[in-house]
Amino acid sequence: MAGAIDVALSLAAGSREAALLAVRGTLIGLGAGAGDLEAQVEQAGVRLAVTHVHTRREWLESVVDLAARGELTPTAFETFVLVGAVEAHRAVASGHGTGKVVLLP
């Protein structure tokens, strides 16, 4: 899958999405964790766009619109039922694979 993604969202410091992006892909850094992405982006040869929680509503609505049209597809690494939250936390702490850890009711 490395090199096949056009756009990735990075929500936390220490994330490794830049290595998954295609040449000329874009990594969107959201929030305070975006500050440590410059070295990853330079090494991967991709672009970085950074925004913070205090962003424009129109921009966020456009991201939601892309997702609604199926143009953004989140990747779930693993799902856990809520009673398995301890295991979910361990997966996150271990530097799990690509995708998000999801807690289900």
CSV table of N, CA, C and O in Angstrom, one decimal:
chain,number,residue,atom,x,y,z
A,1,MET,N,0.8,-1.2,0.0
A,1,MET,CA,0.0,0.0,0.0
A,1,MET,C,0.9,1.3,0.0
A,1,MET,O,0.4,2.3,-0.3
A,2,ALA,N,2.1,1.2,0.4
A,2,ALA,CA,3.0,2.4,0.4
A,2,ALA,C,3.0,3.0,-0.9
A,2,ALA,O,3.2,2.4,-2.0
A,3,GLY,N,2.9,4.3,-0.9
A,3,GLY,CA,3.0,5.1,-2.2
A,3,GLY,C,1.7,5.1,-3.0
A,3,GLY,O,1.7,5.6,-4.1
A,4,ALA,N,0.6,4.6,-2.5
A,4,ALA,CA,-0.7,4.5,-3.2
A,4,ALA,C,-1.7,5.5,-2.8
A,4,ALA,O,-2.7,5.7,-3.5
A,5,ILE,N,-1.5,6.3,-1.8
A,5,ILE,CA,-2.5,7.2,-1.3
A,5,ILE,C,-2.2,8.6,-1.7
A,5,ILE,O,-1.1,9.1,-1.6
A,6,ASP,N,-3.2,9.3,-2.2
A,6,ASP,CA,-3.1,10.7,-2.6
A,6,ASP,C,-3.1,11.7,-1.5
A,6,ASP,O,-2.4,12.7,-1.5
A,7,VAL,N,-4.0,11.5,-0.5
A,7,VAL,CA,-4.2,12.5,0.6
A,7,VAL,C,-4.3,11.7,1.9
A,7,VAL,O,-5.0,10.7,1.9
A,8,ALA,N,-3.7,12.1,2.9
A,8,ALA,CA,-3.8,11.5,4.3
A,8,ALA,C,-4.0,12.6,5.3
A,8,ALA,O,-3.4,13.7,5.2
A,9,LEU,N,-4.7,12.3,6.3
A,9,LEU,CA,-4.9,13.2,7.5
A,9,LEU,C,-4.1,12.7,8.6
A,9,LEU,O,-4.1,11.5,9.0
A,10,SER,N,-3.3,13.6,9.2
A,10,SER,CA,-2.5,13.3,10.4
A,10,SER,C,-3.1,14.0,11.6
A,10,SER,O,-3.1,15.2,11.6
A,11,LEU,N,-3.6,13.3,12.6
A,11,LEU,CA,-4.3,13.9,13.7
A,11,LEU,C,-3.4,13.9,15.0
A,11,LEU,O,-3.8,14.5,16.0
A,12,ALA,N,-2.3,13.3,15.0
A,12,ALA,CA,-1.5,13.1,16.2
A,12,ALA,C,0.0,13.2,15.9
A,12,ALA,O,0.4,12.8,14.9
A,13,ALA,N,0.7,13.8,16.9
A,13,ALA,CA,2.1,13.8,16.8
A,13,ALA,C,2.7,12.4,16.7
A,13,ALA,O,2.1,11.5,17.3
A,14,GLY,N,3.7,12.2,15.9
A,14,GLY,CA,4.3,10.9,15.8
A,14,GLY,C,3.7,10.0,14.8
A,14,GLY,O,4.1,8.9,14.6
A,15,SER,N,2.7,10.5,14.1
A,15,SER,CA,2.1,9.6,13.1
A,15,SER,C,3.0,9.4,11.9
A,15,SER,O,3.9,10.2,11.7
A,16,ARG,N,2.7,8.4,11.1
A,16,ARG,CA,3.7,8.0,10.0
A,16,ARG,C,3.0,8.0,8.6
A,16,ARG,O,3.4,7.2,7.8
A,17,GLU,N,2.0,8.8,8.4
A,17,GLU,CA,1.2,8.7,7.2
A,17,GLU,C,2.0,9.1,5.9
A,17,GLU,O,1.8,8.7,4.8
A,18,ALA,N,3.0,10.0,6.1
A,18,ALA,CA,3.8,10.5,4.9
A,18,ALA,C,4.4,9.4,4.1
A,18,ALA,O,4.4,9.5,2.9
A,19,ALA,N,4.8,8.4,4.7
A,19,ALA,CA,5.5,7.3,4.0
A,19,ALA,C,4.5,6.5,3.1
A,19,ALA,O,4.9,5.8,2.1
A,20,LEU,N,3.2,6.6,3.3
A,20,LEU,CA,2.2,5.9,2.6
A,20,LEU,C,1.7,6.7,1.3
A,20,LEU,O,1.0,6.2,0.5
A,21,LEU,N,2.1,8.0,1.3
A,21,LEU,CA,1.6,8.8,0.2
A,21,LEU,C,2.3,8.6,-1.1
A,21,LEU,O,3.5,8.3,-1.2
A,22,ALA,N,1.5,8.8,-2.2
A,22,ALA,CA,2.1,8.7,-3.5
A,22,ALA,C,3.0,10.0,-3.8
A,22,ALA,O,2.8,11.0,-3.1
A,23,VAL,N,3.8,9.9,-4.8
A,23,VAL,CA,4.6,11.0,-5.1
A,23,VAL,C,3.7,12.2,-5.4
A,23,VAL,O,2.7,12.0,-6.1
A,24,ARG,N,4.0,13.4,-4.9
A,24,ARG,CA,3.2,14.6,-5.0
A,24,ARG,C,1.9,14.5,-4.2
A,24,ARG,O,1.0,15.2,-4.4
A,25,GLY,N,1.8,13.5,-3.3
A,25,GLY,CA,0.6,13.4,-2.4
A,25,GLY,C,0.6,14.5,-1.4
A,25,GLY,O,1.6,15.3,-1.3
A,26,THR,N,-0.4,14.6,-0.7
A,26,THR,CA,-0.5,15.7,0.3
A,26,THR,C,-0.9,15.1,1.7
A,26,THR,O,-1.8,14.3,1.8
A,27,LEU,N,-0.1,15.5,2.7
A,27,LEU,CA,-0.4,15.2,4.1
A,27,LEU,C,-1.0,16.4,4.7
A,27,LEU,O,-0.4,17.5,4.7
A,28,ILE,N,-2.2,16.2,5.3
A,28,ILE,CA,-2.9,17.3,6.0
A,28,ILE,C,-2.7,17.1,7.4
A,28,ILE,O,-3.2,16.1,8.0
A,29,GLY,N,-2.0,18.0,8.1
A,29,GLY,CA,-1.8,17.9,9.5
A,29,GLY,C,-2.8,18.7,10.2
A,29,GLY,O,-3.0,19.9,10.0
A,30,LEU,N,-3.5,18.1,11.1
A,30,LEU,CA,-4.6,18.8,11.9
A,30,LEU,C,-4.2,18.9,13.3
A,30,LEU,O,-3.8,17.9,14.0
A,31,GLY,N,-4.2,20.1,13.9
A,31,GLY,CA,-4.0,20.3,15.3
A,31,GLY,C,-2.5,20.4,15.7
A,31,GLY,O,-1.6,20.6,14.8
A,32,ALA,N,-2.3,20.4,17.0
A,32,ALA,CA,-1.0,20.7,17.5
A,32,ALA,C,0.1,19.6,17.1
A,32,ALA,O,1.3,19.9,17.1
A,33,GLY,N,-0.3,18.4,16.8
A,33,GLY,CA,0.6,17.4,16.4
A,33,GLY,C,1.3,17.6,15.0
A,33,GLY,O,2.1,16.8,14.6
A,34,ALA,N,0.8,18.6,14.3
A,34,ALA,CA,1.3,18.8,12.9
A,34,ALA,C,2.7,19.3,12.9
A,34,ALA,O,3.4,19.2,11.8
A,35,GLY,N,3.2,19.9,13.9
A,35,GLY,CA,4.5,20.6,13.9
A,35,GLY,C,5.7,19.6,13.7
A,35,GLY,O,6.7,20.1,13.2
A,36,ASP,N,5.5,18.4,14.0
A,36,ASP,CA,6.7,17.5,13.8
A,36,ASP,C,6.6,16.7,12.5
A,36,ASP,O,7.4,15.8,12.3
A,37,LEU,N,5.9,17.2,11.5
A,37,LEU,CA,5.7,16.4,10.3
A,37,LEU,C,6.7,16.9,9.2
A,37,LEU,O,6.8,16.2,8.2
A,38,GLU,N,7.3,18.1,9.3
A,38,GLU,CA,8.1,18.6,8.3
A,38,GLU,C,9.2,17.6,7.8
A,38,GLU,O,9.4,17.5,6.6
A,39,ALA,N,9.9,17.0,8.7
A,39,ALA,CA,11.0,16.1,8.3
A,39,ALA,C,10.4,14.9,7.6
A,39,ALA,O,11.0,14.4,6.5
A,40,GLN,N,9.3,14.3,8.0
A,40,GLN,CA,8.7,13.2,7.3
A,40,GLN,C,8.3,13.6,5.9
A,40,GLN,O,8.5,12.8,4.9
A,41,VAL,N,7.7,14.8,5.7
A,41,VAL,CA,7.2,15.2,4.5
A,41,VAL,C,8.4,15.4,3.5
A,41,VAL,O,8.4,15.0,2.3
A,42,GLU,N,9.5,16.0,4.0
A,42,GLU,CA,10.6,16.3,3.2
A,42,GLU,C,11.3,14.9,2.7
A,42,GLU,O,11.6,14.7,1.5
A,43,GLN,N,11.4,14.0,3.6
A,43,GLN,CA,11.9,12.7,3.3
A,43,GLN,C,11.1,11.9,2.3
A,43,GLN,O,11.6,11.2,1.4
A,44,ALA,N,9.8,12.0,2.4
A,44,ALA,CA,8.8,11.3,1.5
A,44,ALA,C,8.6,12.0,0.2
A,44,ALA,O,8.1,11.4,-0.7
A,45,GLY,N,9.0,13.3,0.1
A,45,GLY,CA,8.8,14.0,-1.1
A,45,GLY,C,7.4,14.3,-1.4
A,45,GLY,O,6.9,14.3,-2.5
A,46,VAL,N,6.6,14.7,-0.3
A,46,VAL,CA,5.2,15.0,-0.5
A,46,VAL,C,5.0,16.4,0.1
A,46,VAL,O,5.8,17.0,0.7
A,47,ARG,N,3.7,16.9,-0.1
A,47,ARG,CA,3.4,18.2,0.3
A,47,ARG,C,2.7,18.1,1.7
A,47,ARG,O,2.1,17.1,2.1
A,48,LEU,N,2.8,19.2,2.5
A,48,LEU,CA,2.2,19.3,3.8
A,48,LEU,C,1.3,20.5,3.8
A,48,LEU,O,1.7,21.6,3.4
A,49,ALA,N,0.1,20.3,4.2
A,49,ALA,CA,-0.9,21.4,4.5
A,49,ALA,C,-1.3,21.3,5.9
A,49,ALA,O,-1.6,20.2,6.4
A,50,VAL,N,-1.2,22.4,6.7
A,50,VAL,CA,-1.5,22.3,8.1
A,50,VAL,C,-2.6,23.2,8.5
A,50,VAL,O,-2.7,24.4,7.9
A,51,THR,N,-3.5,22.8,9.3
A,51,THR,CA,-4.5,23.6,9.8
A,51,THR,C,-4.7,23.2,11.3
A,51,THR,O,-4.1,22.2,11.8
A,52,HIS,N,-5.4,24.0,12.0
A,52,HIS,CA,-5.6,23.8,13.5
A,52,HIS,C,-7.1,23.8,13.8
A,52,HIS,O,-7.9,24.0,12.9
A,53,VAL,N,-7.4,23.6,15.0
A,53,VAL,CA,-8.8,23.5,15.4
A,53,VAL,C,-9.5,24.8,15.1
A,53,VAL,O,-10.7,24.7,14.7
A,54,HIS,N,-8.9,25.9,15.1
A,54,HIS,CA,-9.5,27.2,14.8
A,54,HIS,C,-9.4,27.4,13.3
A,54,HIS,O,-8.8,28.3,12.9
A,55,THR,N,-10.1,26.6,12.6
A,55,THR,CA,-10.0,26.7,11.1
A,55,THR,C,-11.4,27.2,10.6
A,55,THR,O,-12.3,27.4,11.4
A,56,ARG,N,-11.4,27.5,9.3
A,56,ARG,CA,-12.6,28.0,8.7
A,56,ARG,C,-13.7,26.9,8.6
A,56,ARG,O,-13.4,25.8,8.1
A,57,ARG,N,-14.9,27.2,8.9
A,57,ARG,CA,-16.0,26.3,8.8
A,57,ARG,C,-16.1,25.7,7.4
A,57,ARG,O,-16.4,24.5,7.1
A,58,GLU,N,-15.9,26.6,6.4
A,58,GLU,CA,-16.1,26.2,5.0
A,58,GLU,C,-15.1,25.1,4.6
A,58,GLU,O,-15.4,24.2,3.8
A,59,TRP,N,-13.9,25.2,5.1
A,59,TRP,CA,-12.9,24.2,4.8
A,59,TRP,C,-13.3,22.9,5.4
A,59,TRP,O,-13.2,21.8,4.7
A,60,LEU,N,-13.7,22.8,6.6
A,60,LEU,CA,-14.1,21.6,7.3
A,60,LEU,C,-15.3,21.0,6.5
A,60,LEU,O,-15.4,19.8,6.4
A,61,GLU,N,-16.3,21.9,6.1
A,61,GLU,CA,-17.4,21.4,5.4
A,61,GLU,C,-17.0,20.8,4.0
A,61,GLU,O,-17.6,19.8,3.6
A,62,SER,N,-15.9,21.3,3.4
A,62,SER,CA,-15.5,20.7,2.2
A,62,SER,C,-14.9,19.3,2.4
A,62,SER,O,-15.0,18.4,1.6
A,63,VAL,N,-14.2,19.1,3.5
A,63,VAL,CA,-13.6,17.8,3.9
A,63,VAL,C,-14.8,16.8,4.1
A,63,VAL,O,-14.8,15.7,3.6
A,64,VAL,N,-15.8,17.3,4.8
A,64,VAL,CA,-17.0,16.4,5.1
A,64,VAL,C,-17.7,16.1,3.8
A,64,VAL,O,-18.1,14.9,3.6
A,65,ASP,N,-17.7,17.0,2.9
A,65,ASP,CA,-18.3,16.8,1.5
A,65,ASP,C,-17.5,15.7,0.8
A,65,ASP,O,-18.1,14.8,0.1
A,66,LEU,N,-16.2,15.8,0.8
A,66,LEU,CA,-15.4,14.8,0.1
A,66,LEU,C,-15.7,13.4,0.7
A,66,LEU,O,-15.8,12.4,0.0
A,67,ALA,N,-15.8,13.3,2.0
A,67,ALA,CA,-16.1,12.1,2.7
A,67,ALA,C,-17.4,11.6,2.3
A,67,ALA,O,-17.6,10.4,2.0
A,68,ALA,N,-18.4,12.4,2.2
A,68,ALA,CA,-19.8,12.0,1.9
A,68,ALA,C,-19.9,11.5,0.5
A,68,ALA,O,-20.7,10.6,0.2
A,69,ARG,N,-19.0,12.1,-0.4
A,69,ARG,CA,-19.0,11.6,-1.8
A,69,ARG,C,-18.2,10.3,-2.0
A,69,ARG,O,-18.1,9.8,-3.1
A,70,GLY,N,-17.6,9.9,-0.9
A,70,GLY,CA,-16.8,8.6,-1.0
A,70,GLY,C,-15.4,8.9,-1.5
A,70,GLY,O,-14.7,7.9,-1.9
A,71,GLU,N,-14.9,10.1,-1.6
A,71,GLU,CA,-13.6,10.4,-2.1
A,71,GLU,C,-12.5,10.4,-1.0
A,71,GLU,O,-11.4,10.4,-1.3
A,72,LEU,N,-13.0,10.3,0.3
A,72,LEU,CA,-12.0,10.1,1.4
A,72,LEU,C,-12.5,8.8,2.1
A,72,LEU,O,-13.7,8.7,2.5
A,73,THR,N,-11.6,7.9,2.2
A,73,THR,CA,-12.0,6.6,2.8
A,73,THR,C,-11.1,6.4,4.0
A,73,THR,O,-9.9,6.1,3.9
A,74,PRO,N,-11.6,6.5,5.3
A,74,PRO,CA,-10.8,6.2,6.4
A,74,PRO,C,-10.4,4.7,6.5
A,74,PRO,O,-11.1,3.9,6.0
A,75,THR,N,-9.2,4.5,7.0
A,75,THR,CA,-8.7,3.1,7.2
A,75,THR,C,-8.7,2.8,8.6
A,75,THR,O,-8.1,3.4,9.4
A,76,ALA,N,-9.5,1.7,9.0
A,76,ALA,CA,-9.5,1.2,10.4
A,76,ALA,C,-8.5,0.1,10.5
A,76,ALA,O,-8.6,-0.9,9.7
A,77,PHE,N,-7.6,0.2,11.4
A,77,PHE,CA,-6.6,-0.8,11.7
A,77,PHE,C,-7.3,-2.0,12.4
A,77,PHE,O,-7.1,-3.1,12.0
A,78,GLU,N,-8.0,-1.7,13.4
A,78,GLU,CA,-8.7,-2.7,14.2
A,78,GLU,C,-9.8,-2.1,14.9
A,78,GLU,O,-9.8,-0.9,15.3
A,79,THR,N,-10.9,-2.9,15.2
A,79,THR,CA,-12.0,-2.4,16.0
A,79,THR,C,-12.1,-3.2,17.2
A,79,THR,O,-11.7,-4.4,17.3
A,80,PHE,N,-12.6,-2.6,18.3
A,80,PHE,CA,-12.8,-3.2,19.6
A,80,PHE,C,-14.1,-2.8,20.1
A,80,PHE,O,-14.6,-1.7,19.9
A,81,VAL,N,-14.8,-3.7,20.9
A,81,VAL,CA,-16.0,-3.3,21.6
A,81,VAL,C,-15.5,-2.4,22.8
A,81,VAL,O,-14.4,-2.5,23.2
A,82,LEU,N,-16.4,-1.6,23.3
A,82,LEU,CA,-16.1,-0.7,24.3
A,82,LEU,C,-15.5,-1.3,25.5
A,82,LEU,O,-14.5,-0.8,26.1
A,83,VAL,N,-15.9,-2.5,25.9
A,83,VAL,CA,-15.4,-3.2,27.0
A,83,VAL,C,-13.9,-3.7,26.7
A,83,VAL,O,-13.2,-4.0,27.7
A,84,GLY,N,-13.5,-3.6,25.5
A,84,GLY,CA,-12.1,-3.9,25.1
A,84,GLY,C,-11.2,-2.7,25.0
A,84,GLY,O,-10.2,-2.7,24.3
A,85,ALA,N,-11.6,-1.6,25.7
A,85,ALA,CA,-10.9,-0.3,25.6
A,85,ALA,C,-9.4,-0.5,26.0
A,85,ALA,O,-8.5,0.2,25.5
A,86,VAL,N,-9.2,-1.3,27.0
A,86,VAL,CA,-7.8,-1.5,27.4
A,86,VAL,C,-6.9,-2.1,26.3
A,86,VAL,O,-5.8,-1.6,26.1
A,87,GLU,N,-7.5,-3.1,25.6
A,87,GLU,CA,-6.7,-3.7,24.5
A,87,GLU,C,-6.6,-2.7,23.4
A,87,GLU,O,-5.5,-2.6,22.7
A,88,ALA,N,-7.6,-1.8,23.1
A,88,ALA,CA,-7.5,-0.8,22.1
A,88,ALA,C,-6.3,0.2,22.5
A,88,ALA,O,-5.5,0.6,21.6
A,89,HIS,N,-6.3,0.6,23.7
A,89,HIS,CA,-5.2,1.5,24.2
A,89,HIS,C,-3.9,0.8,24.0
A,89,HIS,O,-2.9,1.5,23.5
A,90,ARG,N,-3.7,-0.4,24.3
A,90,ARG,CA,-2.5,-1.1,24.1
A,90,ARG,C,-2.1,-1.1,22.6
A,90,ARG,O,-0.9,-1.0,22.2
A,91,ALA,N,-3.0,-1.3,21.7
A,91,ALA,CA,-2.8,-1.3,20.2
A,91,ALA,C,-2.2,0.1,19.8
A,91,ALA,O,-1.3,0.1,19.0
A,92,VAL,N,-2.8,1.1,20.3
A,92,VAL,CA,-2.4,2.5,20.0
A,92,VAL,C,-1.0,2.7,20.5
A,92,VAL,O,-0.1,3.2,19.8
A,93,ALA,N,-0.8,2.3,21.8
A,93,ALA,CA,0.5,2.6,22.4
A,93,ALA,C,1.6,1.8,21.8
A,93,ALA,O,2.8,2.2,21.8
A,94,SER,N,1.3,0.7,21.1
A,94,SER,CA,2.3,-0.2,20.5
A,94,SER,C,2.8,0.3,19.2
A,94,SER,O,3.7,-0.3,18.6
A,95,GLY,N,2.2,1.4,18.7
A,95,GLY,CA,2.6,1.9,17.3
A,95,GLY,C,2.0,0.9,16.3
A,95,GLY,O,2.7,0.6,15.4
A,96,HIS,N,0.8,0.6,16.4
A,96,HIS,CA,0.1,-0.4,15.5
A,96,HIS,C,0.2,0.0,14.1
A,96,HIS,O,0.8,1.0,13.7
A,97,GLY,N,-0.3,-0.8,13.2
A,97,GLY,CA,-0.2,-0.6,11.8
A,97,GLY,C,-1.0,0.6,11.3
A,97,GLY,O,-1.5,1.4,12.0
A,98,THR,N,-1.2,0.6,10.0
A,98,THR,CA,-1.8,1.8,9.3
A,98,THR,C,-3.3,1.8,9.6
A,98,THR,O,-4.0,0.8,9.6
A,99,GLY,N,-3.8,2.9,9.9
A,99,GLY,CA,-5.3,3.1,10.2
A,99,GLY,C,-5.5,3.4,11.6
A,99,GLY,O,-4.7,3.5,12.5
A,100,LYS,N,-6.8,3.7,11.9
A,100,LYS,CA,-7.2,4.1,13.2
A,100,LYS,C,-7.8,2.9,14.0
A,100,LYS,O,-8.2,2.0,13.4
A,101,VAL,N,-7.7,3.0,15.3
A,101,VAL,CA,-8.3,2.0,16.2
A,101,VAL,C,-9.7,2.6,16.5
A,101,VAL,O,-9.8,3.7,16.9
A,102,VAL,N,-10.7,1.8,16.3
A,102,VAL,CA,-12.1,2.2,16.5
A,102,VAL,C,-12.7,1.5,17.7
A,102,VAL,O,-12.6,0.2,17.8
A,103,LEU,N,-13.4,2.2,18.6
A,103,LEU,CA,-14.1,1.6,19.7
A,103,LEU,C,-15.6,1.6,19.3
A,103,LEU,O,-16.2,2.6,18.9
A,104,LEU,N,-16.2,0.4,19.4
A,104,LEU,CA,-17.7,0.2,19.1
A,104,LEU,C,-18.5,0.1,20.4
A,104,LEU,O,-17.9,-0.4,21.3
A,105,PRO,N,-19.7,0.6,20.3
A,105,PRO,CA,-20.5,0.4,21.6
A,105,PRO,C,-20.8,-1.0,21.9
A,105,PRO,O,-20.7,-1.9,21.1
